[in-house]
Tab-separated table of N, CA, C and O in Angstrom:
chain	number	residue	atom	x	y	z
A	1429	MET	N	-1.163	-20.365	9.755
A	1429	MET	CA	-1.290	-19.250	9.254
A	1429	MET	C	-0.664	-19.047	7.632
A	1429	MET	O	0.821	-19.017	7.771
A	1430	LYS	N	-0.843	-18.649	6.734
A	1430	LYS	CA	0.095	-17.978	5.417
A	1430	LYS	C	0.844	-16.996	5.968
A	1430	LYS	O	0.600	-15.918	6.337
A	1431	ASN	N	2.011	-16.942	5.414
A	1431	ASN	CA	2.903	-15.723	5.403
A	1431	ASN	C	2.900	-14.839	4.455
A	1431	ASN	O	3.094	-15.489	3.256
A	1432	ILE	N	2.633	-13.513	4.649
A	1432	ILE	CA	2.738	-12.959	3.197
A	1432	ILE	C	3.786	-12.105	3.180
A	1432	ILE	O	3.572	-11.252	2.592
A	1433	THR	N	4.901	-12.707	3.772
A	1433	THR	CA	6.441	-11.963	3.294
A	1433	THR	C	6.749	-11.878	2.342
A	1433	THR	O	6.807	-12.985	1.763
A	1434	GLY	N	7.173	-10.846	1.657
A	1434	GLY	CA	7.454	-10.808	0.330
A	1434	GLY	C	6.976	-9.330	-0.567
A	1434	GLY	O	6.519	-8.725	0.292
A	1435	ARG	N	6.817	-9.694	-1.855
A	1435	ARG	CA	6.708	-8.224	-2.742
A	1435	ARG	C	5.483	-8.581	-3.266
A	1435	ARG	O	4.967	-9.549	-3.700
A	1436	TRP	N	4.545	-7.740	-3.442
A	1436	TRP	CA	2.945	-7.913	-3.949
A	1436	TRP	C	2.866	-6.337	-4.956
A	1436	TRP	O	3.611	-5.147	-4.600
A	1437	SER	N	2.193	-6.607	-6.115
A	1437	SER	CA	1.676	-5.908	-6.972
A	1437	SER	C	0.869	-4.804	-6.349
A	1437	SER	O	0.045	-5.629	-5.479
A	1438	PHE	N	0.723	-3.419	-6.409
A	1438	PHE	CA	-0.043	-2.713	-5.616
A	1438	PHE	C	-0.855	-1.957	-6.908
A	1438	PHE	O	-0.098	-0.779	-7.643
A	1439	ASN	N	-1.938	-1.799	-6.583
A	1439	ASN	CA	-2.797	-0.622	-7.625
A	1439	ASN	C	-4.369	-0.337	-6.843
A	1439	ASN	O	-5.106	-1.128	-6.311
A	1440	GLU	N	-4.306	1.020	-6.941
A	1440	GLU	CA	-5.516	1.482	-6.171
A	1440	GLU	C	-6.058	2.542	-6.791
A	1440	GLU	O	-5.275	2.925	-7.875
A	1441	ASP	N	-7.281	2.765	-6.553
A	1441	ASP	CA	-7.925	3.967	-7.371
A	1441	ASP	C	-8.899	4.685	-6.214
A	1441	ASP	O	-9.547	4.177	-5.137
A	1442	PHE	N	-8.599	5.826	-6.353
A	1442	PHE	CA	-9.230	6.771	-5.067
A	1442	PHE	C	-10.131	7.773	-5.846
A	1442	PHE	O	-10.379	8.748	-5.243
A	1443	GLY	N	-10.788	7.204	-6.975
A	1443	GLY	CA	-11.621	8.145	-7.670
A	1443	GLY	C	-11.424	9.303	-8.465
A	1443	GLY	O	-12.098	9.681	-9.808
A	1444	PHE	N	-10.285	10.462	-7.964
A	1444	PHE	CA	-10.042	11.149	-8.536
A	1444	PHE	C	-8.322	11.190	-9.276
A	1444	PHE	O	-7.690	11.833	-9.273
A	1445	GLY	N	-8.185	9.887	-9.254
A	1445	GLY	CA	-6.662	9.458	-9.488
A	1445	GLY	C	-6.524	7.916	-9.084
A	1445	GLY	O	-7.254	7.136	-8.682
A	1446	LYS	N	-5.145	7.277	-9.624
A	1446	LYS	CA	-4.900	5.959	-9.352
A	1446	LYS	C	-3.446	5.876	-8.662
A	1446	LYS	O	-2.494	6.904	-9.713
A	1447	ASP	N	-2.935	4.874	-8.015
A	1447	ASP	CA	-1.706	4.525	-7.475
A	1447	ASP	C	-1.218	3.384	-8.050
A	1447	ASP	O	-2.289	2.453	-8.489
A	1448	GLU	N	-0.086	3.374	-8.624
A	1448	GLU	CA	0.283	1.717	-9.206
A	1448	GLU	C	1.874	1.634	-8.649
A	1448	GLU	O	2.583	2.545	-8.995
A	1449	GLY	N	2.160	0.804	-8.126
A	1449	GLY	CA	3.354	0.288	-7.679
A	1449	GLY	C	3.582	-0.849	-6.675
A	1449	GLY	O	2.980	-2.276	-7.517
A	1450	PHE	N	4.317	-1.011	-6.174
A	1450	PHE	CA	4.573	-2.538	-5.178
A	1450	PHE	C	4.360	-2.309	-3.684
A	1450	PHE	O	4.760	-0.778	-3.385
A	1451	ALA	N	4.152	-3.334	-3.005
A	1451	ALA	CA	4.265	-3.047	-1.136
A	1451	ALA	C	5.492	-4.252	-1.075
A	1451	ALA	O	5.452	-5.553	-1.551
A	1452	GLU	N	6.395	-4.213	-0.259
A	1452	GLU	CA	6.891	-5.384	0.305
A	1452	GLU	C	6.703	-5.306	2.177
A	1452	GLU	O	6.930	-4.143	2.674
A	1453	PHE	N	6.709	-6.436	2.312
A	1453	PHE	CA	5.972	-6.983	3.624
A	1453	PHE	C	6.790	-7.699	4.342
A	1453	PHE	O	7.464	-8.909	3.946
A	1454	THR	N	7.315	-7.483	5.562
A	1454	THR	CA	7.645	-8.659	6.315
A	1454	THR	C	6.889	-8.941	7.582
A	1454	THR	O	6.627	-7.910	8.431
A	1455	GLN	N	6.946	-10.656	8.035
A	1455	GLN	CA	5.547	-10.516	8.746
A	1455	GLN	C	6.237	-11.215	9.991
A	1455	GLN	O	7.108	-12.291	9.589
A	1456	ASN	N	5.869	-11.057	11.039
A	1456	ASN	CA	6.545	-11.780	12.194
A	1456	ASN	C	5.548	-12.078	13.285
A	1456	ASN	O	4.916	-11.076	13.799
A	1457	GLY	N	4.956	-13.458	13.177
A	1457	GLY	CA	3.458	-13.691	14.029
A	1457	GLY	C	2.530	-12.729	13.023
A	1457	GLY	O	2.363	-13.315	11.908
A	1458	ASP	N	1.903	-12.171	13.920
A	1458	ASP	CA	0.660	-11.376	13.135
A	1458	ASP	C	1.251	-9.805	12.945
A	1458	ASP	O	0.352	-8.985	12.248
A	1459	LYS	N	2.407	-9.315	13.275
A	1459	LYS	CA	2.752	-8.303	12.857
A	1459	LYS	C	3.485	-8.009	11.488
A	1459	LYS	O	4.116	-8.956	11.241
A	1460	LEU	N	3.072	-6.624	10.842
A	1460	LEU	CA	3.297	-6.581	9.484
A	1460	LEU	C	4.848	-5.287	9.749
A	1460	LEU	O	4.121	-4.054	10.302
A	1461	THR	N	5.678	-5.255	9.201
A	1461	THR	CA	6.165	-3.815	8.794
A	1461	THR	C	6.866	-4.160	7.273
A	1461	THR	O	6.404	-4.861	6.588
A	1462	GLY	N	6.752	-3.014	6.696
A	1462	GLY	CA	7.342	-2.488	5.205
A	1462	GLY	C	7.213	-1.403	4.804
A	1462	GLY	O	7.087	-0.607	5.381
A	1463	VAL	N	7.001	-1.544	3.165
A	1463	VAL	CA	7.256	-0.304	2.589
A	1463	VAL	C	6.292	-0.404	1.190
A	1463	VAL	O	6.082	-1.383	0.925
A	1464	VAL	N	5.478	0.186	1.044
A	1464	VAL	CA	4.362	0.506	-0.056
A	1464	VAL	C	4.971	1.728	-1.073
A	1464	VAL	O	5.036	2.839	-0.913
A	1465	VAL	N	5.517	1.375	-2.065
A	1465	VAL	CA	5.949	2.493	-3.019
A	1465	VAL	C	5.229	2.777	-4.706
A	1465	VAL	O	5.063	1.459	-4.990
A	1466	TYR	N	4.734	3.647	-4.723
A	1466	TYR	CA	3.836	3.611	-5.899
A	1466	TYR	C	3.940	4.824	-6.519
A	1466	TYR	O	4.496	6.347	-6.215
A	1467	THR	N	3.821	5.132	-8.044
A	1467	THR	CA	3.270	6.307	-8.622
A	1467	THR	C	1.833	6.713	-8.343
A	1467	THR	O	1.290	5.913	-8.804
A	1468	GLU	N	1.710	8.169	-8.077
A	1468	GLU	CA	0.554	8.466	-7.776
A	1468	GLU	C	0.130	9.633	-9.238
A	1468	GLU	O	0.933	10.395	-9.336
A	1469	ARG	N	-1.105	8.659	-9.822
A	1469	ARG	CA	-1.452	9.874	-10.948
A	1469	ARG	C	-2.630	10.732	-10.620
A	1469	ARG	O	-4.171	9.923	-10.629
A	1470	ILE	N	-2.660	11.210	-9.980
A	1470	ILE	CA	-4.187	12.767	-9.983
A	1470	ILE	C	-4.377	12.919	-11.393
A	1470	ILE	O	-3.661	13.386	-11.811
A	1471	ASP	N	-5.966	13.174	-11.470
A	1471	ASP	CA	-6.589	13.617	-12.490
A	1471	ASP	C	-5.857	14.858	-12.646
A	1471	ASP	O	-6.164	16.223	-11.866
A	1472	GLU	N	-5.155	15.050	-14.227
A	1472	GLU	CA	-4.684	16.545	-14.754
A	1472	GLU	C	-3.665	17.133	-13.862
A	1472	GLU	O	-3.684	18.242	-13.744
A	1473	GLU	N	-3.193	16.238	-12.893
A	1473	GLU	CA	-1.807	16.553	-12.607
A	1473	GLU	C	-0.602	15.984	-12.781
A	1473	GLU	O	-0.765	14.910	-13.557
A	1474	THR	N	0.699	16.723	-12.487
A	1474	THR	CA	1.987	15.637	-13.043
A	1474	THR	C	2.093	14.434	-11.870
A	1474	THR	O	2.136	14.539	-10.858
A	1475	PRO	N	2.324	13.192	-12.406
A	1475	PRO	CA	2.658	12.023	-11.764
A	1475	PRO	C	3.720	12.305	-10.542
A	1475	PRO	O	4.674	13.135	-11.455
A	1476	PHE	N	3.496	11.564	-9.879
A	1476	PHE	CA	4.795	11.585	-8.846
A	1476	PHE	C	5.265	10.456	-7.806
A	1476	PHE	O	3.755	9.384	-8.072
A	1477	ARG	N	6.052	10.152	-7.240
A	1477	ARG	CA	6.131	8.699	-6.752
A	1477	ARG	C	6.172	8.898	-5.156
A	1477	ARG	O	6.816	10.104	-4.790
A	1478	VAL	N	5.691	8.136	-4.512
A	1478	VAL	CA	5.379	7.916	-3.183
A	1478	VAL	C	6.135	6.889	-2.420
A	1478	VAL	O	6.260	5.883	-3.235
A	1479	GLU	N	7.014	6.767	-1.137
A	1479	GLU	CA	7.267	5.500	-0.424
A	1479	GLU	C	6.759	5.713	0.697
A	1479	GLU	O	7.344	6.854	1.518
A	1480	GLN	N	6.020	5.066	1.299
A	1480	GLN	CA	5.144	4.964	2.644
A	1480	GLN	C	6.012	3.735	3.543
A	1480	GLN	O	5.781	2.417	3.084
A	1481	HIS	N	6.708	3.853	4.746
A	1481	HIS	CA	6.682	2.887	5.427
A	1481	HIS	C	5.707	2.500	6.238
A	1481	HIS	O	4.869	3.562	6.809
A	1482	VAL	N	5.544	1.751	6.726
A	1482	VAL	CA	3.854	0.820	6.930
A	1482	VAL	C	4.522	-0.253	8.261
A	1482	VAL	O	5.388	-0.812	8.345
A	1483	GLU	N	3.637	0.101	9.044
A	1483	GLU	CA	3.274	-1.382	10.326
A	1483	GLU	C	2.010	-1.407	10.568
A	1483	GLU	O	0.902	-0.946	10.427
A	1484	GLY	N	1.757	-2.856	10.939
A	1484	GLY	CA	0.382	-2.809	10.898
A	1484	GLY	C	0.227	-4.616	11.304
A	1484	GLY	O	1.387	-5.182	11.863
A	1485	SER	N	-0.807	-5.328	10.641
A	1485	SER	CA	-1.221	-6.496	11.319
A	1485	SER	C	-1.878	-7.640	10.215
A	1485	SER	O	-2.085	-6.866	9.371
A	1486	TYR	N	-1.696	-8.980	10.310
A	1486	TYR	CA	-2.060	-10.125	9.418
A	1486	TYR	C	-2.488	-11.293	10.084
A	1486	TYR	O	-1.293	-11.606	10.752
A	1487	ASP	N	-3.794	-11.265	10.316
A	1487	ASP	CA	-4.061	-12.539	11.257
A	1487	ASP	C	-4.550	-13.756	10.264
A	1487	ASP	O	-5.254	-14.818	10.949
A	1488	GLY	N	-4.234	-13.546	9.616
A	1488	GLY	CA	-4.839	-15.166	8.469
A	1488	GLY	C	-5.358	-14.738	7.914
A	1488	GLY	O	-5.761	-15.266	6.557
A	1489	THR	N	-6.236	-13.902	7.795
A	1489	THR	CA	-7.548	-13.090	6.905
A	1489	THR	C	-7.347	-11.648	6.829
A	1489	THR	O	-7.490	-11.199	5.497
A	1490	ASN	N	-7.488	-10.757	8.023
A	1490	ASN	CA	-7.636	-9.717	8.055
A	1490	ASN	C	-6.457	-8.897	7.858
A	1490	ASN	O	-5.331	-9.120	8.827
A	1491	PHE	N	-6.178	-7.778	7.223
A	1491	PHE	CA	-4.907	-7.511	6.727
A	1491	PHE	C	-5.420	-5.629	7.088
A	1491	PHE	O	-6.148	-4.967	6.310
A	1492	SER	N	-3.917	-5.047	7.694
A	1492	SER	CA	-4.109	-3.858	7.986
A	1492	SER	C	-2.849	-3.033	8.305
A	1492	SER	O	-2.022	-3.910	9.098
A	1493	VAL	N	-2.591	-2.230	7.025
A	1493	VAL	CA	-1.387	-1.469	7.597
A	1493	VAL	C	-1.763	0.037	7.294
A	1493	VAL	O	-2.482	0.660	6.731
A	1494	THR	N	-0.805	0.518	8.488
A	1494	THR	CA	-0.941	2.325	8.309
A	1494	THR	C	0.551	3.370	8.073
A	1494	THR	O	1.569	2.785	8.401
A	1495	GLY	N	0.520	3.856	6.977
A	1495	GLY	CA	1.980	4.535	7.289
A	1495	GLY	C	2.391	5.307	8.243
A	1495	GLY	O	1.459	5.888	8.811
A	1496	THR	N	4.078	4.830	8.592
A	1496	THR	CA	4.149	5.727	9.381
A	1496	THR	C	5.509	6.802	9.687
A	1496	THR	O	5.419	7.546	10.137
A	1497	LYS	N	5.458	6.912	8.094
A	1497	LYS	CA	6.788	7.698	7.399
A	1497	LYS	C	6.849	7.659	5.842
A	1497	LYS	O	6.243	6.814	5.295
A	1498	VAL	N	6.468	9.132	5.299
A	1498	VAL	CA	6.263	8.903	3.960
A	1498	VAL	C	7.418	10.066	3.256
A	1498	VAL	O	7.932	10.770	3.965
A	1499	GLU	N	7.860	9.504	1.911
A	1499	GLU	CA	8.903	10.047	1.367
A	1499	GLU	C	8.398	10.138	-0.139
A	1499	GLU	O	7.842	9.471	-0.726
A	1500	LEU	N	8.346	11.306	-0.668
A	1500	LEU	CA	7.875	11.975	-1.826
A	1500	LEU	C	8.873	11.882	-2.851
A	1500	LEU	O	10.366	12.673	-2.584
A	1501	LEU	N	8.888	11.231	-3.896
A	1501	LEU	CA	10.088	11.235	-4.539
A	1501	LEU	C	9.619	11.654	-6.191
A	1501	LEU	O	8.584	11.830	-6.454
A	1502	ASP	N	10.575	11.960	-7.155
A	1502	ASP	CA	10.178	13.067	-8.239
A	1502	ASP	C	9.157	14.154	-8.051
A	1502	ASP	O	8.720	13.862	-9.264
A	1503	VAL	N	9.176	15.115	-7.314
A	1503	VAL	CA	8.647	15.930	-7.348
A	1503	VAL	C	9.290	17.474	-7.220
A	1503	VAL	O	10.536	17.154	-7.025
A	1504	GLU	N	8.913	18.141	-7.705
A	1504	GLU	CA	9.798	19.418	-8.230
A	1504	GLU	C	9.794	20.351	-6.621
A	1504	GLU	O	11.353	20.764	-6.212
A	1505	LYS	N	8.843	20.106	-5.650
A	1505	LYS	CA	9.120	20.830	-4.248
A	1505	LYS	C	8.202	19.651	-3.598
A	1505	LYS	O	7.133	19.501	-3.651
A	1506	GLN	N	8.644	19.567	-2.323
A	1506	GLN	CA	8.202	18.833	-1.374
A	1506	GLN	C	6.642	19.248	-0.644
A	1506	GLN	O	6.465	20.560	-0.867
A	1507	PHE	N	5.707	18.362	-0.538
A	1507	PHE	CA	4.467	19.301	0.335
A	1507	PHE	C	3.819	17.970	1.271
A	1507	PHE	O	4.453	16.819	1.296
A	1508	GLU	N	2.868	18.817	1.963
A	1508	GLU	CA	2.092	17.624	2.882
A	1508	GLU	C	1.275	16.537	2.339
A	1508	GLU	O	0.785	16.876	1.246
A	1509	TYR	N	1.986	15.468	2.680
A	1509	TYR	CA	1.256	13.862	2.169
A	1509	TYR	C	0.604	13.477	3.463
A	1509	TYR	O	1.288	13.150	4.267
A	1510	ASN	N	-0.802	13.215	3.179
A	1510	ASN	CA	-1.095	12.431	4.064
A	1510	ASN	C	-1.086	11.121	4.405
A	1510	ASN	O	-1.291	10.640	3.284
A	1511	LEU	N	-0.907	10.266	5.324
A	1511	LEU	CA	-0.526	9.142	5.283
A	1511	LEU	C	-1.729	8.536	5.455
A	1511	LEU	O	-2.701	8.686	5.881
A	1512	ASP	N	-1.549	6.933	4.983
A	1512	ASP	CA	-2.512	6.095	4.323
A	1512	ASP	C	-2.752	5.039	5.243
A	1512	ASP	O	-1.810	4.753	6.085
A	1513	THR	N	-4.281	4.727	5.568
A	1513	THR	CA	-4.160	3.151	6.107
A	1513	THR	C	-4.937	2.417	5.054
A	1513	THR	O	-5.560	2.877	4.434
A	1514	TRP	N	-4.255	1.078	5.004
A	1514	TRP	CA	-5.064	-0.024	4.071
A	1514	TRP	C	-5.775	-1.051	4.837
A	1514	TRP	O	-4.620	-1.433	5.515
A	1515	GLU	N	-6.921	-1.316	4.504
A	1515	GLU	CA	-7.188	-2.494	5.227
A	1515	GLU	C	-8.032	-3.240	4.404
A	1515	GLU	O	-8.937	-3.081	3.142
A	1516	GLY	N	-7.839	-4.782	4.726
A	1516	GLY	CA	-8.745	-5.915	3.619
A	1516	GLY	C	-8.496	-6.934	4.038
A	1516	GLY	O	-8.202	-7.199	5.166
A	1517	ILE	N	-8.717	-7.822	2.918
A	1517	ILE	CA	-8.542	-9.323	3.228
A	1517	ILE	C	-8.049	-10.191	2.328
A	1517	ILE	O	-7.643	-9.702	1.262
A	1518	LEU	N	-7.345	-11.173	2.713
A	1518	LEU	CA	-6.249	-12.308	1.795
A	1518	LEU	C	-7.786	-12.891	1.256
A	1518	LEU	O	-8.308	-13.841	2.042
A	1519	ASN	N	-8.124	-12.873	-0.070
A	1519	ASN	CA	-9.230	-13.849	-0.846
A	1519	ASN	C	-8.404	-15.003	-1.340
A	1519	ASN	O	-7.597	-15.558	-1.321
A	1520	ALA	N	-9.503	-15.992	-1.746
A	1520	ALA	CA	-9.011	-16.866	-2.078
A	1520	ALA	C	-8.297	-17.530	-3.537
A	1520	ALA	O	-7.621	-18.338	-3.717
A	1521	GLN	N	-8.255	-15.811	-4.202
A	1521	GLN	CA	-7.431	-15.768	-5.583
A	1521	GLN	C	-5.412	-15.498	-4.688
A	1521	GLN	O	-4.818	-15.429	-5.830
A	1522	ASN	N	-5.204	-15.478	-3.628
A	1522	ASN	CA	-4.224	-14.904	-2.932
A	1522	ASN	C	-3.848	-13.522	-3.338
A	1522	ASN	O	-2.817	-13.215	-3.397
A	1523	GLN	N	-5.202	-12.740	-3.321
A	1523	GLN	CA	-5.212	-11.331	-3.312
A	1523	GLN	C	-5.327	-10.483	-2.265
A	1523	GLN	O	-6.016	-11.246	-1.370
A	1524	ILE	N	-4.898	-9.758	-1.834
A	1524	ILE	CA	-5.235	-8.756	-0.908
A	1524	ILE	C	-6.006	-7.639	-1.546
A	1524	ILE	O	-5.513	-6.975	-2.232
A	1525	VAL	N	-7.067	-7.997	-1.029
A	1525	VAL	CA	-8.111	-6.751	-1.384
A	1525	VAL	C	-9.004	-5.942	-0.546
A	1525	VAL	O	-9.107	-6.327	0.623
A	1526	GLY	N	-9.375	-4.493	-0.374
A	1526	GLY	CA	-9.543	-3.832	0.212
A	1526	GLY	C	-9.993	-2.436	0.021
A	1526	GLY	O	-10.028	-1.918	-0.891
A	1527	HIS	N	-9.826	-1.499	1.074
A	1527	HIS	CA	-10.363	0.013	1.133
A	1527	HIS	C	-9.357	0.562	1.681
A	1527	HIS	O	-8.640	0.034	2.651
A	1528	SER	N	-8.751	1.956	1.472
A	1528	SER	CA	-7.918	2.808	1.873
A	1528	SER	C	-8.567	4.318	2.247
A	1528	SER	O	-9.414	4.265	2.025
A	1529	HIS	N	-7.881	4.795	3.529
A	1529	HIS	CA	-8.139	5.918	3.760
A	1529	HIS	C	-6.974	6.996	4.546
A	1529	HIS	O	-6.303	6.179	4.558
A	1530	ASP	N	-7.186	8.364	4.240
A	1530	ASP	CA	-6.134	8.905	5.294
A	1530	ASP	C	-6.820	10.350	5.673
A	1530	ASP	O	-7.702	9.774	6.072
A	1531	GLY	N	-6.449	11.112	6.379
A	1531	GLY	CA	-6.463	11.733	7.298
A	1531	GLY	C	-7.432	13.020	6.595
A	1531	GLY	O	-7.963	13.975	7.267
A	1532	HIS	N	-7.257	13.304	5.282
A	1532	HIS	CA	-7.849	13.996	4.818
A	1532	HIS	C	-9.415	13.630	3.953
A	1532	HIS	O	-9.639	14.160	2.867
A	1533	GLU	N	-10.189	12.943	4.290
A	1533	GLU	CA	-11.243	12.356	3.893
A	1533	GLU	C	-11.017	11.914	2.046
A	1533	GLU	O	-11.909	11.729	1.336
A	1534	CYS	N	-9.862	11.140	1.802
A	1534	CYS	CA	-9.704	10.902	0.723
A	1534	CYS	C	-9.828	8.791	1.202
A	1534	CYS	O	-8.967	8.533	2.140
A	1535	PHE	N	-10.637	8.398	0.297
A	1535	PHE	CA	-10.779	6.908	0.611
A	1535	PHE	C	-10.350	6.323	-1.092
A	1535	PHE	O	-10.825	7.062	-2.108
A	1536	GLY	N	-10.214	5.068	-0.933
A	1536	GLY	CA	-9.715	4.271	-2.459
A	1536	GLY	C	-10.010	2.839	-2.015
A	1536	GLY	O	-10.302	2.473	-0.767
A	1537	VAL	N	-9.700	2.122	-3.227
A	1537	VAL	CA	-9.989	0.577	-3.149
A	1537	VAL	C	-8.763	0.129	-3.825
A	1537	VAL	O	-8.370	0.699	-4.909
A	1538	PHE	N	-8.244	-1.067	-3.703
A	1538	PHE	CA	-6.900	-1.155	-3.840
A	1538	PHE	C	-7.095	-2.867	-3.789
A	1538	PHE	O	-7.794	-3.848	-3.456
A	1539	ILE	N	-6.192	-3.501	-4.740
A	1539	ILE	CA	-5.496	-4.669	-4.534
A	1539	ILE	C	-4.250	-4.951	-4.627
A	1539	ILE	O	-3.460	-4.111	-5.424
A	1540	MET	N	-3.834	-5.864	-3.999
A	1540	MET	CA	-2.321	-6.355	-4.189
A	1540	MET	C	-2.191	-8.003	-4.484
A	1540	MET	O	-3.038	-9.002	-4.302
A	1541	GLN	N	-1.540	-8.182	-5.446
A	1541	GLN	CA	-1.526	-9.571	-6.052
A	1541	GLN	C	0.410	-10.167	-5.664
A	1541	GLN	O	1.204	-9.238	-5.807
A	1542	PRO	N	0.432	-11.135	-5.610
A	1542	PRO	CA	1.757	-11.453	-5.286
A	1542	PRO	C	2.897	-11.772	-6.223
A	1542	PRO	O	2.127	-12.222	-7.320
A	1543	ILE	N	4.001	-11.002	-5.765
A	1543	ILE	CA	5.022	-10.719	-7.131
A	1543	ILE	C	6.010	-12.308	-6.397
A	1543	ILE	O	6.362	-13.144	-7.531
A	1544	GLU	N	6.591	-12.037	-5.831
A	1544	GLU	CA	7.550	-13.211	-5.305
A	1544	GLU	C	7.015	-13.279	-3.190
A	1544	GLU	O	7.806	-12.065	-2.620
A	1545	LEU	N	6.757	-14.362	-2.900
A	1545	LEU	CA	6.810	-14.255	-1.391
A	1545	LEU	C	7.775	-15.383	-1.225
A	1545	LEU	O	8.145	-16.378	-1.903
A	1546	LEU	N	8.065	-14.707	-0.367
A	1546	LEU	CA	9.358	-15.756	0.784
A	1546	LEU	C	9.195	-16.771	1.385
A	1546	LEU	O	10.082	-17.636	1.265
A	1547	SER	N	8.079	-16.553	1.865
A	1547	SER	CA	7.529	-17.950	2.810
A	1547	SER	C	6.037	-18.198	2.365
A	1547	SER	O	5.288	-17.142	2.865
A	1548	THR	N	5.663	-19.426	1.912
A	1548	THR	CA	4.019	-19.445	1.824
A	1548	THR	C	3.750	-19.955	3.029
A	1548	THR	O	2.508	-19.561	3.313
A	1549	GLU	N	4.209	-20.780	3.709
A	1549	GLU	CA	3.511	-21.539	5.055
A	1549	GLU	C	4.632	-21.364	6.100
A	1549	GLU	O	5.655	-21.351	6.140
A	1550	LYS	N	3.883	-21.324	7.140
A	1550	LYS	CA	4.483	-21.084	8.667
A	1550	LYS	C	4.054	-22.026	9.645
A	1550	LYS	O	2.606	-22.680	9.564
């Protein structure tokens, strides 16, 4: 099974805005831990940065991580931010593609591409 430990670019479109940043994952067996850090640009609002710690799994094809903790960066005042779940697959172009959702009826589509993988095969 391919090991996806490393840093990935992250781009997501959720209809009324876009996220852009990176994800870093550590894979141990089929378990994933890591962080997704991105700038969130909501239409007609001031952009801000988000850091979500994530846990999940990757079985060689199917990818799923869910936020466990969030930190809002570069914001004037803190506010409630719903943790995300990202689900997708690793495709033949070595991209993780899929959809996301949070507890507030917000849905998106994302793509992650490898920037630096620390280990390619296990």
